[in-house]
Every structure is written in C-alpha cells, then in structure tokens.
C-alpha cells in the first residue's frame, strides 16, 4: 500500500485538531484494552491517556504489580481480566493494544481479530517469519485493522526524510547505514526484577504460552529478550525498527538477500542471543542496507541513519534530520601529473575537462543544513494514525504486511548468523526461502 503525503498530513493534522478541540463524548471515544502492560505497555498507557480520542477500559497482564500500576494510572477505571481471551470476550472493547513479549504476539493478535477487535501490536509483529502471513490473512478475513508499533514511521523526521528521498533530492540512494548501540546493563536488557515477584504474583504459564516448558524463572520472565525461546534478540528488538524505517523511506518491501554475523562478547551470563550483530540486506529496488548494533559502546545510542545518495546524504540521529549535499567532482590531477608535461597541458585545455574539473572546482561548497522538523512525539502520532484507521477502515502504512516484512528481515538476519550462510527471500511465497 502506498502512502501519500496527504495521508500523513491528514494523520498529523487530525491529531493536532483533535488536541485543540474538546474531548469527544464518552460514547464517541474508542475503547481500548491493554494485553500486556509491562514497561512498554505503561509507556503506551501514558501516551493514550493524553489522547482525547480513546479511553483505556480494560487491562490484562501476567504480573500482579503491573496490573495494579495500570489501575493506579487509569484511576481504577480499567476493568481487569485474567487472560487475554477473557478481555477479548468483552464486547464493549473496540480495539486492543498488544504489548506482551514477542513470542505471544501471533496468537493474541489472531485471537483479537477473530474476536472482532482492531489491533495495535508492538513490534516485532512476529516471533517466527511464517506467522506474518497468518496474521495478515486473519486480519483480512475479519476486515480488522492491524497496525504495528514501530512508531518512527509516524514521526515528522521519518516523513520529511521520505519526502526528500522520494523527490530525488539526494539523487539515487544505493546504501543506507543504520545502527543502534548501548553500553549499560539495562541497555543489554538486564532489567531489575521487582522485589515482590514470585510464583504468587507472576503467572508463569501465561507467560510461556506455546514456548518450551521450563521451570519458573524470574530472569526469563522479566528479561525475556535475552532468550531465544521468547525473542530474536537485537534483530527483532532493534533492527526491526531500522528495517521498518528503511522500507518506509525507500518504498521498499523486503530484501532479496541477507548476510549477517553475531557474537556474544560481553554479557555472557544468562543469555543466549548475541550482544553484537552486523548485517547486510540487499533490496531488489536497487540498494543495500548495512545494519549494526553493539551493547558494548554508546555511540549512536538513540539510533542513527546515514542515507547515502549520488547527490547528497541525509542523516538522522541526535534528534535531528540533516541534509549533506554531495560536493564531489571529477579531479584527475594526481593521475595526469604523472603523464608527460605536454599531455598534461593538453588535458587541461580540453573544454570538457575545463568544465567538469577546473570550473567545477571553483564553485563554492554547499554546506550541510538542518531540516526543520516537528518534535511531536512519534508514538502519539502513531496512535493518531491508528485511531484514524479505526474510524476510516483504511490502514496506515504500517499494516500487518509491513509488519510481516520488517520482522522477517530480523528473522533472516538471525537465520543467516545462526546458519553462517546467505539467506534469501522467496517473493512468490512472500516468506523466507528454505
Ligand atoms: N515500539 C517501541 O519502541 C518498543 C519499546 C519497547 C518495547 N517494545 C515492544 O513491546 C513489547 C513488550 O515489551 P516490554 O519491554 O514492555 O516487556 P515487559 O516484559 O516489560 O512487558 C511485557 C508484559 O507482558 C506481560 N505478559 C506476559 N505474558 C502475558 C500474557 N499471556 N498475557 C498478557 N500479558 C502477558 C508480562 O507480565 C509483562 O508485564 C515487546 O514486543 C517489545 O518488543 C516496543
């Protein structure tokens, strides 16, 4: 599905207008249930609470402390359900936010659309690549909106960068470098475990879902990203954001070939996923993306992009979008200086050389410029798009298929690193080959 500039402006303008007008009557507000109210879930609860168009009416989580905090945050207005199935049976709920660990997304999203709910599912949409098409099929069959939560594609930075690239302002883009680094225990997902967590307050079976049966473990429950049973590590946690943005910027669907290597260098205790990962993704649209992440250094901690075109580059990082015009020109001085003097002199009398080398060298350099962008919070804008879609029944750009393709990149990266070989996409099957 293509997204026009108009779609974006409508989304943002609708939000801005909504924020200026009075809160709609309760009967007009979208009623939302939260399935998974952990760290991200609570972020999202706070974003939604600032949004005039929705109301959080229900919550379900596998740890008591987080349910209690959700009740605090909603002034006890949210109804608590024990399981996601119970929550989905509540007919008064229009849509659900799924913010559970990744291995649970597929089943919950499919159950939700079958129960008639629209879904905002946190990234990555899938834990395994094949789940993506299953979700897309189920959503289509029930005509439900599924929007995936890589919110960067709703940010003004993402939208402006896309406009610049699509308008050809940096020429032909053939390489994108993107990275995400961290250098702390929490950055490496070694989160503190709440002191009241125990088999009495944590529902272990609910967390496991279809994952392999294992003895109760608070490390696994609260630090699930460190374990392949529930997560694809750096690829599904961070690269999926990078790939979503790359696809959005470049109007690309999915890479044809992927090579990757990952290693666990430092955070070796209680973890079976790498802490350093590098990948190259080649796209049939005619460009490559090079993705990199380490948990052993903090340069580019917020995530950064270099989008390299023949006429210039765009960089995203440090909260801003920069345009770096390309000042390169032909310059063969060091070659022709090794020729005989009369051949060198003749070279510089050639009108073409005068134009492309001599005169071009006198032109002033074009300096980098910051592109002004609206700092409005990306997740807030992303929810604005979701609420627009619920009303209009038109999905925003990041629908189930976009989520499938972005998550599939992460699965290709992990497969390549694990199997030490290049992994290919089967375009007919719309899934990983082999
Ligand atoms: N878009 C972003 O920028 C962003 C940022 C952080 C996390 N995320 C995504 O959000 C999701 C949640 O991550 P998190 O950091 O909040 O993890 P978390 O562990 O803090 O929260 C997950 C919550 O799900 C609950 N849960 C487990 N099994 C459940 C079940 N069967 N039913 C209902 N609840 C269940 C847990 O009790 C926990 O509170 C992940 O998919 C993650 O990738 C997205």
Coordinates of N, CA and C in Angstrom, one line a residue, residues 288-407:
X288 N 21.3 -1.2 -0.9 CA 21.7 -2.1 0.2 C 21.5 -1.4 1.6
X289 N 21.3 -2.1 2.6 CA 21.2 -1.6 3.9 C 22.2 -2.3 4.8
X290 N 23.0 -1.6 5.5 CA 24.0 -2.2 6.4 C 23.6 -1.8 7.9
X291 N 23.3 -2.8 8.6 CA 22.8 -2.6 10.0 C 23.8 -3.1 11.0
X292 N 23.9 -2.4 12.1 CA 24.9 -2.7 13.1 C 24.5 -2.4 14.5
X293 N 24.8 -3.2 15.4 CA 24.5 -2.9 16.8 C 25.5 -3.6 17.8
X294 N 25.9 -2.8 18.8 CA 26.6 -3.4 19.8 C 26.1 -2.9 21.2
X295 N 26.2 -3.8 22.2 CA 25.8 -3.4 23.5 C 27.0 -3.1 24.4
X296 N 28.1 -2.8 23.7 CA 29.4 -2.5 24.4 C 30.0 -1.2 24.1
X297 N 29.2 -0.2 23.7 CA 29.6 1.1 23.4 C 28.3 2.0 23.1
X298 N 28.4 3.3 23.5 CA 27.1 4.0 23.4 C 27.0 5.0 22.2
X299 N 28.0 5.0 21.3 CA 27.8 5.9 20.2 C 26.6 5.5 19.4
X300 N 25.8 6.5 19.0 CA 24.5 6.3 18.3 C 23.5 5.5 19.1
X301 N 23.5 5.9 20.4 CA 22.6 5.2 21.4 C 21.1 5.4 21.0
X302 N 20.8 6.5 20.4 CA 19.3 6.7 20.0 C 19.0 6.1 18.7
X303 N 20.0 5.5 18.0 CA 19.7 5.0 16.7 C 20.1 6.1 15.7
X304 N 20.8 5.7 14.6 CA 21.2 6.7 13.6 C 21.1 6.1 12.2
X305 N 20.9 7.0 11.3 CA 20.8 6.6 9.9 C 21.7 7.5 9.1
X306 N 22.4 6.9 8.1 CA 23.0 7.6 7.0 C 22.4 7.1 5.7
X307 N 21.8 8.0 5.0 CA 21.1 7.6 3.8 C 21.9 8.2 2.6
X308 N 22.7 7.4 1.9 CA 23.7 7.9 1.0 C 23.2 7.8 -0.4
X309 N 23.1 9.0 -1.0 CA 22.6 9.2 -2.4 C 23.7 9.8 -3.3
X310 N 23.5 9.7 -4.6 CA 24.5 10.2 -5.5 C 24.6 11.7 -5.5
X311 N 23.6 12.4 -5.0 CA 23.6 13.9 -4.9 C 23.8 14.4 -3.5
X312 N 23.8 13.6 -2.5 CA 23.9 14.0 -1.2 C 23.4 12.9 -0.2
X313 N 23.5 13.3 1.1 CA 23.1 12.3 2.1 C 22.1 12.9 3.1
X314 N 21.3 12.1 3.6 CA 20.5 12.5 4.8 C 21.0 11.7 6.0
X315 N 21.1 12.4 7.1 CA 21.4 11.7 8.4 C 20.3 12.0 9.4
X316 N 20.0 10.9 10.1 CA 19.0 11.0 11.2 C 19.8 10.6 12.4
X317 N 19.7 11.4 13.5 CA 20.4 11.0 14.7 C 20.5 12.2 15.6
X318 N 20.7 12.0 16.9 CA 20.7 13.1 17.8 C 19.5 13.9 17.7
X319 N 18.4 13.3 17.4 CA 17.1 14.0 17.4 C 16.8 14.9 16.2
X320 N 17.7 14.9 15.2 CA 17.5 15.7 14.1 C 17.8 15.1 12.7
X321 N 17.3 15.8 11.7 CA 17.4 15.4 10.3 C 18.3 16.4 9.6
X322 N 19.4 15.9 9.0 CA 20.4 16.8 8.3 C 20.5 16.4 6.8
X323 N 20.7 17.4 6.0 CA 20.9 17.2 4.6 C 22.4 17.6 4.3
X324 N 23.2 16.7 3.8 CA 24.6 16.9 3.5 C 24.7 16.9 2.0
X325 N 24.8 18.0 1.3 CA 24.9 18.0 -0.2 C 26.2 17.3 -0.5
X326 N 26.2 16.6 -1.6 CA 27.4 16.0 -2.1 C 28.2 17.0 -2.9
X327 N 29.5 17.3 -2.5 CA 30.3 18.3 -3.2 C 31.3 17.6 -4.2
X328 N 31.2 16.3 -4.4 CA 32.2 15.7 -5.1 C 32.2 16.1 -6.6
X329 N 33.4 16.1 -7.2 CA 33.5 16.5 -8.6 C 34.7 15.7 -9.2
X330 N 34.8 15.7 -10.5 CA 35.9 15.0 -11.1 C 37.2 15.7 -10.8
X331 N 38.3 14.9 -10.5 CA 39.6 15.5 -10.2 C 40.7 14.5 -10.5
X332 N 41.2 14.7 -11.7 CA 42.2 13.7 -12.2 C 43.7 14.2 -12.1
X333 N 43.8 15.3 -11.3 CA 45.2 15.9 -11.2 C 46.3 14.9 -10.9
X334 N 46.0 14.1 -9.9 CA 47.1 13.2 -9.4 C 47.4 12.1 -10.5
X335 N 46.5 11.9 -11.4 CA 46.8 10.9 -12.5 C 47.6 11.6 -13.6
X336 N 47.1 12.8 -14.1 CA 47.7 13.4 -15.2 C 49.0 14.0 -14.9
X337 N 49.3 14.3 -13.6 CA 50.6 14.8 -13.2 C 51.7 13.8 -13.4
X338 N 51.3 12.5 -13.6 CA 52.3 11.5 -13.9 C 52.6 11.3 -15.4
X339 N 51.8 12.1 -16.2 CA 52.0 12.0 -17.7 C 53.1 12.9 -18.1
X340 N 53.5 12.9 -19.4 CA 54.4 13.9 -19.9 C 53.8 15.3 -19.8
X341 N 54.6 16.3 -19.6 CA 54.1 17.7 -19.4 C 53.2 18.1 -20.5
X342 N 53.6 17.8 -21.8 CA 52.7 18.3 -22.9 C 51.3 17.6 -22.9
X343 N 51.3 16.4 -22.5 CA 50.0 15.7 -22.4 C 49.2 16.2 -21.3
X344 N 49.8 16.5 -20.2 CA 49.1 17.1 -19.0 C 48.5 18.4 -19.4
X345 N 49.3 19.3 -20.1 CA 48.8 20.6 -20.5 C 47.7 20.5 -21.5
X346 N 47.8 19.5 -22.4 CA 46.7 19.3 -23.4 C 45.4 18.9 -22.7
X347 N 45.6 18.0 -21.7 CA 44.4 17.5 -20.9 C 43.6 18.7 -20.4
X348 N 44.4 19.7 -19.8 CA 43.7 20.8 -19.2 C 43.2 21.9 -20.2
X349 N 43.5 21.7 -21.5 CA 43.0 22.6 -22.5 C 41.6 22.0 -23.0
X350 N 41.4 20.8 -22.8 CA 40.1 20.1 -23.2 C 38.9 20.8 -22.6
X351 N 38.0 21.4 -23.4 CA 36.8 22.1 -22.8 C 36.0 21.3 -21.9
X352 N 35.9 20.0 -22.1 CA 35.1 19.2 -21.2 C 35.8 19.1 -19.8
X353 N 37.2 19.0 -19.8 CA 37.9 19.0 -18.6 C 37.8 20.3 -17.9
X354 N 37.9 21.4 -18.7 CA 37.7 22.7 -18.1 C 36.4 22.8 -17.4
X355 N 35.4 22.3 -18.0 CA 34.0 22.4 -17.4 C 33.9 21.5 -16.1
X356 N 34.3 20.2 -16.3 CA 34.0 19.3 -15.2 C 35.0 19.3 -14.1
X357 N 36.3 19.8 -14.4 CA 37.3 19.7 -13.3 C 37.7 21.1 -12.9
X358 N 38.1 22.0 -13.9 CA 38.6 23.3 -13.5 C 37.5 24.2 -12.9
X359 N 36.5 24.4 -13.8 CA 35.4 25.4 -13.3 C 34.6 24.8 -12.2
X360 N 34.4 23.5 -12.2 CA 33.6 22.8 -11.1 C 34.4 23.0 -9.8
X361 N 35.7 23.0 -9.8 CA 36.5 23.1 -8.6 C 36.4 24.5 -8.0
X362 N 36.0 25.5 -8.8 CA 35.9 26.9 -8.3 C 34.6 27.2 -7.6
X363 N 33.6 26.3 -7.9 CA 32.3 26.5 -7.3 C 32.3 26.4 -5.8
X364 N 31.5 27.3 -5.0 CA 31.5 27.2 -3.6 C 31.0 25.8 -3.1
X365 N 31.5 25.4 -2.0 CA 31.0 24.1 -1.4 C 29.6 24.4 -0.9
X366 N 28.7 23.4 -1.0 CA 27.4 23.5 -0.4 C 27.5 22.9 1.0
X367 N 27.1 23.6 2.0 CA 27.3 23.2 3.4 C 26.1 22.4 3.8
X368 N 26.3 21.5 4.8 CA 25.2 20.7 5.4 C 24.1 21.7 6.0
X369 N 22.9 21.3 5.9 CA 21.8 22.1 6.6 C 20.9 21.2 7.4
X370 N 20.4 21.8 8.5 CA 19.4 21.0 9.3 C 18.0 21.2 8.7
X371 N 17.3 20.2 8.5 CA 15.9 20.3 8.0 C 15.0 20.4 9.2
X372 N 14.2 21.5 9.3 CA 13.4 21.7 10.4 C 12.3 20.6 10.5
X373 N 12.1 20.1 11.7 CA 11.1 19.0 11.8 C 10.2 19.3 13.1
X374 N 9.0 18.8 13.1 CA 8.1 19.0 14.2 C 8.5 18.0 15.3
X375 N 8.7 18.4 16.5 CA 9.2 17.4 17.5 C 8.1 16.6 18.1
X376 N 6.8 16.7 17.6 CA 5.7 16.0 18.2 C 6.1 14.5 18.4
X377 N 5.7 13.9 19.5 CA 6.1 12.6 19.9 C 5.6 11.5 18.9
X378 N 6.5 10.7 18.5 CA 6.2 9.7 17.4 C 5.1 8.7 17.8
X379 N 5.1 8.2 19.0 CA 4.1 7.2 19.4 C 2.7 7.9 19.5
X380 N 2.7 9.1 19.9 CA 1.4 9.8 20.0 C 0.8 9.9 18.5
X381 N 1.7 10.3 17.6 CA 1.3 10.4 16.2 C 0.9 9.1 15.6
X382 N 1.6 8.0 16.1 CA 1.3 6.7 15.6 C 0.0 6.2 16.0
X383 N -0.4 6.5 17.3 CA -1.7 6.2 17.8 C -2.8 7.0 17.0
X384 N -2.4 8.3 16.7 CA -3.4 9.1 15.9 C -3.7 8.4 14.6
X385 N -2.7 7.8 14.0 CA -2.9 7.1 12.7 C -3.8 5.9 13.0
X386 N -3.6 5.2 14.1 CA -4.3 4.0 14.4 C -5.8 4.4 14.6
X387 N -6.0 5.5 15.4 CA -7.4 5.9 15.6 C -8.1 6.3 14.3
X388 N -7.3 7.0 13.5 CA -7.9 7.4 12.2 C -8.3 6.1 11.4
X389 N -7.5 5.1 11.4 CA -7.8 3.9 10.7 C -9.0 3.2 11.2
X390 N -9.2 3.2 12.6 CA -10.3 2.5 13.2 C -11.6 3.2 12.7
X391 N -11.6 4.5 12.5 CA -12.8 5.2 12.0 C -12.9 5.1 10.5
X392 N -11.8 5.2 9.8 CA -11.9 5.3 8.3 C -11.9 3.9 7.7
X393 N -11.5 2.9 8.4 CA -11.3 1.5 8.0 C -10.1 1.4 6.9
X394 N -9.4 2.5 6.8 CA -8.2 2.4 5.9 C -6.9 2.3 6.7
X395 N -6.1 1.2 6.5 CA -4.9 1.1 7.3 C -3.9 2.1 7.1
X396 N -3.1 2.4 8.1 CA -1.9 3.3 7.9 C -0.9 2.4 7.2
X397 N 0.2 3.1 6.8 CA 1.3 2.4 6.1 C 1.8 1.1 6.8
X398 N 1.9 1.2 8.2 CA 2.5 0.1 8.9 C 1.4 -1.0 9.3
X399 N 0.9 -1.6 8.2 CA -0.2 -2.6 8.5 C 0.5 -4.0 8.7
X400 N -0.4 -5.0 8.7 CA 0.2 -6.4 9.1 C 1.2 -6.8 8.1
X401 N 1.1 -6.5 6.8 CA 2.1 -7.0 5.8 C 3.4 -6.2 6.0
X402 N 3.3 -4.9 6.3 CA 4.5 -4.1 6.5 C 5.2 -4.7 7.8
X403 N 4.4 -5.0 8.8 CA 5.0 -5.6 10.0 C 5.6 -7.0 9.7
X404 N 4.9 -7.8 8.9 CA 5.5 -9.1 8.5 C 6.8 -8.9 7.8
X405 N 6.9 -8.0 6.9 CA 8.2 -7.8 6.1 C 9.3 -7.3 7.0
X406 N 9.0 -6.3 7.9 CA 10.0 -5.8 8.8 C 10.6 -6.8 9.7
X407 N 9.6 -7.6 10.3 CA 10.0 -8.6 11.3 C 10.8 -9.8 10.5

